[in-house]
Each structure stands twice: as structure tokens, then as C-alpha cells.
Amino acid sequence: MADYQSNLTKKKFEFIRTDFSVFRKQTLTRTVNTAVRGLPYHYLRSSHRSKASSTSTRLPAGKMEIQINSGGEKSKRRFEEFDVAKAIGILLVVIGHNIPTGSLHEFIYSFHMTLFLVVSGLVIKHESLMNLKTIRETVFMNQKALAYFLFYSIIYILFDLVVRVLWLKSESFHLIFWDVYQTLTFFGISVLWFISALFLAKVLASRILASEFRLSINILIIMLTLVGVGAVNYIMPSHIGMSGLKLVGYYPVIAITRTLLMASFLMMGYLLRPIIFRFLIMSKSYVGAVLCSSLLLVNVLFSPYTGTVDYHYLLLGNAPVTLMLGLTGSIGVLGCSSLIVRASLGSKAFVFLGKNSLFVMVTHEYFLLSGTGAVLIHWLHLSLTLTETYFFRISVLLVIEILLIWMFSSKIELLIIKLTNRISTLHTQ
């Protein structure tokens, strides 16, 4: 019996020391197998294609595909937990932009943006990284984020020019110069900072992960990056009061530093994927989801020590605490999303909002936030308390967003697809 226990212990330690890429392939294969149980499916695998099999139709190693019915149509399982998490994140963004500074505001800002990065890391597939050899290939893989950034940047610049400069005359042509400069430096206009950061972070993180370093090396890269970002945050002056040449240098420095930080959270999500799948998606027990959800208590307790965090201008407050809360809050929301899906607590509505979270991100603040609720309150002659006013503004904004999604989201998606196809054509030339 003692020898048996000893052999088991040795096998466990050997498994932990196994190369992390092999560990990920084995774990993801088992977890997705469990996820799609009850459906007729099979996994198609192959090693890297040799010259002799270059015309083979087999998929790269690790590629998992589900074949449905006898018709041969193929589809991939989309995990609702991730869409629900994004829905919770975008709701917190809308709420955070409509309430005054305080405890709730600090709690929301401690993790609401890093959540999207962690979820983006969770959906990066190992097989998509296998054949990346150059930066150009990496950019091509993440072309959709680039297309979104370019499309909405043009919309924002035209809006500022036509509405704010020529029609309302509330701004001068200097605004257009800074809009263009922020776009060219990937700093991003207003809320578009997130799309630019997401695109650059995906490119950087994909290049690092494609190198298939061991787990310890990836963790070391993340830790060194976070230390470097914290140091830059400590020495960088506040953007308040800056103008002219100071802003010319400030925008690209922040864009680069922000990219490093966002890439770190993307890598965290990617490395945590086997654990998240095991405890939040595949497990039949509620224990893992409840334990992950309880991590939000850490953000409740420690967010007052960071103040309001602003990843747009990289104002991190107490940087070490802020970075810790970004991860604990993200995992906590993922735990809550798992509970929502398991209990079917309006999960379809959350999934709908989560799938359109990027659309809500780019439209809610710049076009709708400024005075929308206040104007309606004035027109309807409503007498509301301060709390009721905030609730009314948020409700009105969400109703407008749902209408906009219904009217424009699919049409804009088609335009983005055409733009990405154009980028694909340029890539192949």
C-alpha cells in the first residue's frame, strides 16, 4: 500500500513538471469532450503538416471540431459563461460612467476593464497560435480588432468634425488634430482606447504565447511586465493640465505601457483557462463557482486603498493592489457568470448583451451619456431623488443601447467583415 501511495505521489509530481503546452492540450481535450457530451462528435488531430501531407485536409494538432448529425455541418461550442461575464462587465462600465465617485465606483473600476482582457485570454485557442511565425501573421490573426478600431475611429473623427466643431462650434479644429494623433499613436479617442489596447495586447500576447515557453517562463514574463508597468505608473506625471508637446510624448508612452499591462492580463486568462474550465464550466459542483465568486470580497475590502482606477490614462493608484484586484475581480465575475448559467437566471439576456458588449462599449458614452437622462427628466418633469436619477439614467441608456443593437449592430458587423476581408486580401498579396 505504501509503495502504491508513493507511486501515485511520484506520478502527480511528474505531471506537474510536464511541459505546459502538453498539459494544456490534454486538459482542453478532456474538458471540451465533457462540454459537448450527448452530441455526436469527433476530434480531428494531426501533427504539423509535412511536405508529403501538405494537401491533407486534417486539422492541426489540438484542433477540436464537433460534427453535428449526418449532414456533415460543423459547429463549435460557444461557452455562455464567457458571454455572461462580458455582459456583467459592460453593465458595470455603464453603471460606473453614470454614478459619482465613491465606494461603489472604486469597486467597479478596480476590475471592470481587466475582466474583458482575462475573458479574451480565455478564448485564445492553443491551435491558433501554433503556426504563428511572424508579426505579420499575428496581426492578421487579430485583424478584426484592428478593423473595429479603424472603423470607429473614423466615425468618431467625423462626428467631432461635423457636430462638435462645425455645427455646435463647441470645439476648435485642435480637437480634430488630437483625434487623428490619438488614432495614429493607438492611444485611442475616448472609449476607443480599449479597442486599440486590446488589439496591440493580442498581438503582443500571441507572439509570446506562440513561442511555447514553459509555464514558469510565462509567469516570469508577466511578473516582470507588471513590475515595469508599476514603475512607469509611479514616475509618469498626471495628464491633467498637459498640453502641446507634453501630450505629443505622453500619448505614445501611455499606449505602449498600457499594451504591456493589457497583454499581461490576456496571458493570465490564457494560462488560467484549464483551471477555469475545470472548476467553473465542467464541474457539476457549485463549490468552484461559489469560491471564485467570493473573490469579489477581496475587491470590496481593498478597492478603497486604490481609489478610482483609470486604465485609459494608466492611473493605477496603488499599483500592486490594483493589479491584484484586476485579477481577483475578473475571476470573481467569472464565478458569478457560472452561477447564472447553471441557475438559468436570465442567462439568455446576458448572452445577448455579452455578444454585443463591444458595440455598447463604443456607443454608450460618447454619443449617449452626455445629458440623455437629464434631458428626459426635464422633458417629463420628473421629481427624482439622487439615487433615482442615477437609476433612471442607467435604465434609459440601456434601453437606447438595446434599440441601437437591434437596428445597427448586425449591419456594422457586416461592414467590419468586409473591412477584414480587405485586410486579408492585402495580407495575401
C-alpha positions as semicolon CSV with decimal commas, in nm:
position;residue;x (nm);y (nm);z (nm)
1;M;0,000;0,000;0,000
2;A;0,285;0,235;0,088
3;D;0,452;0,167;-0,248
4;Y;0,123;0,233;-0,424
5;Q;0,082;0,569;-0,247
6;S;0,444;0,655;-0,325
7;N;0,394;0,578;-0,696
8;L;0,082;0,793;-0,705
9;T;0,269;1,084;-0,550
10;K;0,555;1,049;-0,798
11;K;0,313;1,044;-1,089
12;K;0,143;1,362;-0,965
13;F;0,472;1,548;-0,941
14;E;0,580;1,421;-1,284
15;F;0,253;1,552;-1,430
16;I;0,305;1,895;-1,274
17;R;0,655;1,911;-1,420
18;T;0,530;1,817;-1,766
19;D;0,576;2,078;-2,037
20;F;0,287;2,326;-2,005
21;S;0,188;2,312;-2,369
22;V;0,131;1,937;-2,343
23;F;-0,063;1,991;-2,022
24;R;-0,291;2,243;-2,194
25;K;-0,361;2,016;-2,490
26;Q;-0,453;1,722;-2,269
27;T;-0,666;1,929;-2,033
28;L;-0,856;2,117;-2,302
29;T;-0,925;1,798;-2,495
30;R;-1,082;1,636;-2,189
31;T;-1,280;1,944;-2,087
32;V;-1,427;2,016;-2,428
33;N;-1,504;1,646;-2,462
34;T;-1,710;1,674;-2,144
35;A;-1,870;2,001;-2,259
36;V;-2,018;1,853;-2,571
37;R;-2,116;1,515;-2,427
38;G;-2,451;1,395;-2,564
39;L;-2,373;1,518;-2,914
40;P;-2,227;1,306;-3,193
41;Y;-1,876;1,444;-3,232
42;H;-1,521;1,352;-3,306
43;Y;-1,185;1,522;-3,276
44;L;-0,966;1,553;-3,580
45;R;-0,600;1,573;-3,497
46;S;-0,272;1,577;-3,679
47;S;0,082;1,683;-3,617
48;H;0,245;1,968;-3,807
49;R;0,195;1,905;-4,175
50;S;0,490;1,757;-4,359
51;K;0,570;1,819;-4,722
52;A;0,432;1,481;-4,812
53;S;0,096;1,560;-4,650
54;S;0,067;1,924;-4,740
55;T;-0,253;1,858;-4,931
56;S;-0,414;1,670;-4,643
57;T;-0,742;1,803;-4,502
58;R;-0,651;1,710;-4,145
59;L;-0,658;1,982;-3,880
60;P;-0,350;2,099;-3,685
61;A;-0,275;1,924;-3,358
62;G;-0,508;2,032;-3,083
63;K;-0,783;2,147;-3,317
64;M;-1,120;2,037;-3,178
65;E;-1,420;2,021;-3,403
66;I;-1,774;1,899;-3,345
67;Q;-1,963;1,728;-3,627
68;I;-2,338;1,754;-3,594
69;N;-2,576;1,493;-3,734
70;S;-2,531;1,316;-4,065
71;G;-2,545;1,631;-4,272
72;G;-2,180;1,698;-4,203
73;E;-2,240;2,053;-4,086
74;K;-1,987;2,154;-3,826
75;S;-2,013;2,400;-3,542
76;K;-1,818;2,496;-3,234
77;R;-1,948;2,518;-2,882
78;R;-1,966;2,876;-2,756
79;F;-1,943;2,882;-2,379
80;E;-2,218;3,102;-2,237
81;E;-2,019;3,171;-1,919
82;F;-1,781;3,396;-2,111
83;D;-2,061;3,594;-2,278
84;V;-2,235;3,635;-1,943
85;A;-1,910;3,761;-1,790
86;K;-1,876;4,018;-2,069
87;A;-2,236;4,124;-2,015
88;I;-2,171;4,180;-1,646
89;G;-1,859;4,374;-1,740
90;I;-2,035;4,608;-1,982
91;L;-2,318;4,666;-1,733
92;L;-2,057;4,769;-1,478
93;V;-1,899;5,001;-1,734
94;V;-2,233;5,173;-1,798
95;I;-2,307;5,195;-1,425
96;G;-1,958;5,321;-1,347
97;H;-1,993;5,602;-1,602
98;N;-2,323;5,714;-1,452
99;I;-2,255;5,724;-1,079
100;P;-2,043;5,964;-0,870
101;T;-1,708;5,877;-0,716
102;G;-1,746;5,665;-0,406
103;S;-1,711;5,312;-0,271
104;L;-1,923;5,151;-0,546
105;H;-1,740;5,348;-0,812
106;E;-1,399;5,239;-0,679
107;F;-1,515;4,876;-0,656
108;I;-1,634;4,871;-1,019
109;Y;-1,324;5,042;-1,153
110;S;-1,095;4,801;-0,970
111;F;-1,162;4,524;-1,227
112;H;-1,428;4,610;-1,485
113;M;-1,182;4,663;-1,772
114;T;-0,936;4,385;-1,686
115;L;-1,231;4,145;-1,693
116;F;-1,259;4,183;-2,072
117;L;-0,886;4,114;-2,110
118;V;-0,897;3,800;-1,898
119;V;-1,201;3,670;-2,090
120;S;-1,023;3,748;-2,419
121;G;-0,728;3,543;-2,297
122;L;-0,958;3,256;-2,202
123;V;-1,093;3,226;-2,557
124;I;-0,749;3,220;-2,724
125;K;-0,712;2,870;-2,866
126;H;-0,380;2,692;-2,850
127;E;-0,408;2,567;-3,207
128;S;-0,449;2,923;-3,337
129;L;-0,103;3,006;-3,203
130;M;0,075;2,700;-3,338
131;N;0,167;2,827;-3,684
132;L;0,238;3,192;-3,600
133;K;0,589;3,270;-3,718
134;T;0,593;3,644;-3,789
135;I;0,443;3,966;-3,658
136;R;0,251;3,999;-3,984
137;E;0,079;3,665;-3,927
138;T;-0,002;3,768;-3,570
139;V;-0,155;4,097;-3,683
140;F;-0,353;3,910;-3,947
141;M;-0,491;3,672;-3,682
142;N;-0,616;3,971;-3,479
143;Q;-0,731;4,175;-3,777
144;K;-1,092;4,204;-3,656
145;A;-0,990;4,413;-3,353
146;L;-0,783;4,635;-3,584
147;A;-1,079;4,673;-3,820
148;Y;-1,305;4,774;-3,531
149;F;-1,053;5,031;-3,413
150;L;-1,007;5,188;-3,758
151;F;-1,381;5,191;-3,835
152;Y;-1,493;5,352;-3,510
153;S;-1,200;5,595;-3,508
154;I;-1,316;5,730;-3,844
155;I;-1,673;5,757;-3,711
156;Y;-1,553;5,946;-3,402
157;I;-1,337;6,187;-3,602
158;L;-1,625;6,264;-3,843
159;F;-1,863;6,312;-3,550
160;D;-1,627;6,558;-3,381
161;L;-1,570;6,747;-3,705
162;V;-1,933;6,774;-3,817
163;V;-2,115;6,803;-3,483
164;R;-1,878;6,949;-3,226
165;V;-1,664;7,173;-3,449
166;L;-1,880;7,281;-3,746
167;W;-2,235;7,258;-3,607
168;L;-2,224;7,324;-3,232
169;K;-1,892;7,510;-3,254
170;S;-1,814;7,395;-2,901
171;E;-1,463;7,285;-3,004
172;S;-1,191;7,416;-3,234
173;F;-1,004;7,231;-3,508
174;H;-0,738;7,145;-3,250
175;L;-0,975;6,868;-3,139
176;I;-0,953;6,704;-3,483
177;F;-0,573;6,719;-3,472
178;W;-0,566;6,541;-3,136
179;D;-0,826;6,288;-3,254
180;V;-0,608;6,196;-3,550
181;Y;-0,292;6,190;-3,337
182;Q;-0,451;5,966;-3,074
183;T;-0,561;5,730;-3,350
184;L;-0,219;5,716;-3,517
185;T;-0,042;5,652;-3,186
186;F;-0,303;5,391;-3,087
187;F;-0,383;5,587;-2,774
188;G;-0,745;5,589;-2,888
189;I;-1,016;5,854;-2,886
190;S;-1,231;5,842;-2,573
191;V;-1,356;5,485;-2,510
192;L;-1,176;5,362;-2,822
193;W;-0,862;5,335;-2,609
194;F;-0,983;4,989;-2,509
195;I;-1,009;4,856;-2,866
196;S;-0,661;4,985;-2,953
197;A;-0,518;4,837;-2,632
198;L;-0,698;4,508;-2,697
199;F;-0,559;4,482;-3,050
200;L;-0,200;4,562;-2,952
201;A;-0,221;4,338;-2,645
202;K;-0,350;4,047;-2,853
203;V;-0,063;4,087;-3,097
204;L;0,199;4,101;-2,822
205;A;0,049;3,822;-2,611
206;S;0,002;3,598;-2,915
207;R;0,368;3,638;-3,013
208;I;0,483;3,548;-2,662
209;L;0,246;3,252;-2,625
210;A;0,327;3,123;-2,973
211;S;0,685;3,074;-2,854
212;E;0,550;2,800;-2,623
213;F;0,767;2,889;-2,326
214;R;0,731;2,681;-2,014
215;L;0,476;2,790;-1,757
216;S;0,748;2,931;-1,529
217;I;0,886;3,150;-1,811
218;N;0,540;3,284;-1,896
219;I;0,475;3,368;-1,532
220;L;0,815;3,540;-1,511
221;I;0,733;3,748;-1,821
222;I;0,402;3,853;-1,666
223;M;0,561;3,944;-1,333
224;L;0,842;4,146;-1,491
225;T;0,591;4,326;-1,714
226;L;0,372;4,418;-1,419
227;V;0,673;4,546;-1,224
228;G;0,777;4,757;-1,523
229;V;0,426;4,897;-1,567
230;G;0,408;4,979;-1,198
231;A;0,740;5,165;-1,221
232;V;0,625;5,367;-1,524
233;N;0,298;5,446;-1,347
234;Y;0,494;5,568;-1,045
235;I;0,718;5,808;-1,238
236;M;0,470;5,927;-1,504
237;P;0,303;6,262;-1,425
238;S;-0,073;6,305;-1,439
239;H;-0,219;6,403;-1,775
240;I;-0,422;6,678;-1,610
241;G;-0,307;7,019;-1,727
242;M;-0,090;6,880;-2,006
243;S;-0,093;7,040;-2,348
244;G;0,116;7,081;-2,660
245;L;0,445;6,895;-2,679
246;K;0,390;6,723;-2,345
247;L;0,084;6,546;-2,481
248;V;0,269;6,458;-2,801
249;G;0,507;6,248;-2,594
250;Y;0,254;6,140;-2,333
251;Y;0,010;5,961;-2,563
252;P;0,253;5,709;-2,724
253;V;0,425;5,633;-2,391
254;I;0,093;5,554;-2,226
255;A;-0,021;5,350;-2,529
256;I;0,293;5,134;-2,514
257;T;0,282;5,087;-2,137
258;R;-0,089;5,013;-2,144
259;T;-0,029;4,750;-2,412
260;L;0,220;4,571;-2,187
261;L;-0,028;4,573;-1,899
262;M;-0,320;4,451;-2,110
263;A;-0,106;4,177;-2,266
264;S;-0,022;4,054;-1,916
265;F;-0,390;4,014;-1,829
266;L;-0,454;3,840;-2,162
267;M;-0,176;3,594;-2,081
268;M;-0,321;3,541;-1,733
269;G;-0,652;3,445;-1,889
270;Y;-0,484;3,209;-2,134
271;L;-0,279;3,036;-1,864
272;L;-0,580;3,011;-1,632
273;R;-0,802;2,851;-1,897
274;P;-0,754;2,487;-1,785
275;I;-0,837;2,584;-1,426
276;I;-1,139;2,797;-1,523
277;F;-1,275;2,518;-1,743
278;R;-1,219;2,257;-1,475
279;F;-1,384;2,440;-1,185
280;L;-1,637;2,676;-1,346
281;I;-1,757;2,511;-1,666
282;M;-1,708;2,136;-1,650
283;S;-1,756;2,070;-1,282
284;K;-2,102;1,960;-1,174
285;S;-2,045;2,104;-0,829
286;Y;-2,125;2,462;-0,735
287;V;-1,829;2,479;-0,498
288;G;-1,578;2,612;-0,753
289;A;-1,819;2,880;-0,880
290;V;-1,903;2,993;-0,527
291;L;-1,536;3,008;-0,424
292;C;-1,444;3,209;-0,733
293;S;-1,738;3,445;-0,677
294;S;-1,623;3,504;-0,320
295;L;-1,304;3,664;-0,455
296;L;-1,512;3,976;-0,522
297;L;-1,499;4,030;-0,145
298;V;-1,128;4,099;-0,186
299;N;-1,216;4,386;-0,420
300;V;-1,478;4,515;-0,176
301;L;-1,222;4,522;0,106
302;F;-0,921;4,661;-0,081
303;S;-1,063;4,886;-0,356
304;P;-1,077;5,188;-0,118
305;Y;-0,697;5,169;-0,096
306;T;-0,655;5,221;-0,470
307;G;-0,904;5,500;-0,531
308;T;-1,063;5,526;-0,876
309;V;-0,851;5,333;-1,125
310;D;-0,831;5,464;-1,481
311;Y;-0,670;5,230;-1,733
312;H;-0,737;5,483;-2,009
313;Y;-0,470;5,719;-1,874
314;L;-0,297;5,443;-1,675
315;L;-0,377;5,591;-1,336
316;L;-0,338;5,282;-1,118
317;G;-0,332;5,432;-0,768
318;N;-0,161;5,173;-0,551
319;A;-0,032;4,970;-0,847
320;P;0,040;4,633;-0,674
321;V;-0,304;4,630;-0,509
322;T;-0,472;4,746;-0,830
323;L;-0,317;4,469;-1,037
324;M;-0,415;4,208;-0,778
325;L;-0,774;4,336;-0,772
326;G;-0,788;4,329;-1,151
327;L;-0,732;3,953;-1,141
328;T;-0,942;3,868;-0,834
329;G;-1,235;4,074;-0,963
330;S;-1,219;3,910;-1,305
331;I;-1,219;3,559;-1,160
332;G;-1,498;3,661;-0,922
333;V;-1,720;3,774;-1,207
334;L;-1,646;3,454;-1,398
335;G;-1,763;3,265;-1,090
336;C;-2,084;3,468;-1,085
337;S;-2,138;3,406;-1,457
338;S;-2,104;3,032;-1,398
339;L;-2,371;3,050;-1,127
340;I;-2,602;3,250;-1,356
341;V;-2,571;2,994;-1,637
342;R;-2,620;2,698;-1,402
343;A;-2,929;2,853;-1,245
344;S;-3,061;2,994;-1,577
345;L;-3,109;3,337;-1,415
346;G;-3,175;3,534;-1,733
347;S;-2,868;3,385;-1,899
348;K;-3,011;3,440;-2,250
349;A;-3,043;3,814;-2,189
350;F;-2,689;3,823;-2,052
351;V;-2,558;3,628;-2,352
352;F;-2,730;3,873;-2,590
353;L;-2,570;4,169;-2,414
354;G;-2,234;3,995;-2,387
355;K;-2,218;3,924;-2,760
356;N;-2,280;4,294;-2,826
357;S;-2,062;4,427;-2,543
358;L;-1,811;4,586;-2,780
359;F;-2,088;4,772;-2,961
360;V;-2,221;4,903;-2,629
361;M;-1,867;4,997;-2,527
362;V;-1,811;5,227;-2,824
363;T;-2,157;5,386;-2,836
364;H;-2,278;5,433;-2,479
365;E;-2,054;5,712;-2,355
366;Y;-1,954;5,929;-2,647
367;F;-2,294;5,960;-2,811
368;L;-2,547;5,888;-2,537
369;L;-2,412;5,954;-2,190
370;S;-2,395;6,333;-2,211
371;G;-2,724;6,456;-2,077
372;T;-2,954;6,191;-2,225
373;G;-3,118;6,102;-1,896
374;A;-3,116;6,461;-1,771
375;V;-3,295;6,583;-2,084
376;L;-3,570;6,323;-2,041
377;I;-3,611;6,407;-1,675
378;H;-3,653;6,774;-1,770
379;W;-3,899;6,700;-2,052
380;L;-4,111;6,467;-1,840
381;H;-4,096;6,700;-1,535
382;L;-3,990;6,414;-1,310
383;S;-3,912;6,475;-0,946
384;L;-3,649;6,217;-0,851
385;T;-3,405;6,166;-0,567
386;L;-3,035;6,145;-0,645
387;T;-3,037;5,765;-0,636
388;E;-3,350;5,750;-0,853
389;T;-3,187;5,988;-1,101
390;Y;-2,885;5,760;-1,141
391;F;-3,109;5,456;-1,181
392;F;-3,323;5,637;-1,440
393;R;-3,019;5,747;-1,643
394;I;-2,877;5,394;-1,647
395;S;-3,213;5,243;-1,743
396;V;-3,265;5,491;-2,027
397;L;-2,915;5,429;-2,155
398;L;-2,964;5,052;-2,158
399;V;-3,297;5,081;-2,343
400;I;-3,136;5,303;-2,607
401;E;-2,845;5,060;-2,641
402;I;-3,079;4,765;-2,695
403;L;-3,258;4,959;-2,969
404;L;-2,928;5,054;-3,131
405;I;-2,809;4,693;-3,118
406;W;-3,132;4,582;-3,285
407;M;-3,105;4,845;-3,560
408;F;-2,733;4,876;-3,632
409;S;-2,520;4,606;-3,472
410;S;-2,561;4,341;-3,743
411;K;-2,516;4,597;-4,020
412;I;-2,194;4,729;-3,867
413;E;-2,075;4,373;-3,821
414;L;-2,116;4,316;-4,195
415;L;-1,913;4,628;-4,268
416;I;-1,640;4,507;-4,031
417;I;-1,636;4,170;-4,207
418;K;-1,590;4,346;-4,542
419;L;-1,307;4,552;-4,393
420;T;-1,137;4,242;-4,252
421;N;-1,173;4,072;-4,588
422;R;-0,998;4,370;-4,741
423;I;-0,718;4,338;-4,488
424;S;-0,700;3,966;-4,570
425;T;-0,660;4,049;-4,938
426;L;-0,374;4,286;-4,858
427;H;-0,216;4,019;-4,638
428;T;-0,218;3,758;-4,914
429;Q;-0,076;3,992;-5,178
